Steps between C-alpha positions, in 0.01 A plus 500: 500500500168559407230815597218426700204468262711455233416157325640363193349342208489483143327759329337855536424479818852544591533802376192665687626369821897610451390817389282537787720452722773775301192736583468411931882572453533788309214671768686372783832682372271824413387502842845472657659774254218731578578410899833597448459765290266610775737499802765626312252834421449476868818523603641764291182739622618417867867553405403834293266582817797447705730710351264779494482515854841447564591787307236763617643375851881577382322834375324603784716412746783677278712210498605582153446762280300441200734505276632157633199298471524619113818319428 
């Protein structure tokens, strides 16, 4: 199956246009690593977040001692 825009002939041109199109998809996999790379950074600060507030709640409300929330 061929890529959109990819045509074939004999000949240099060829080459320009296949390695063009290795460029479009090595940016297109850049941008979706750094996406995911992004919501995973997002997600641990919510989960880190989260777990600081659920253990100056345990703390507070002296649920557990401290030496619990150490272990």
């Amino acid at each position: 199956m061929l890529c959109p825009g990819l045509f074939i002939s004999s000949g240099p041109s060829t080459e320009i246009t296949t390695r063009e199109m290795q460029i479009k998809e090595l940016k297109y996999l850049t941008k979706q690593q750094a996406q995911r790379l992004d919501a995973e950074k997002n997600a641990n600060d919510y989960l880190t977040r989260l777990l600081s507030d659920i253990s100056v709640f345990l703390l507070d409300y002296k649920v557990v001692s401290p030496i619990f929330l150490c272990l």
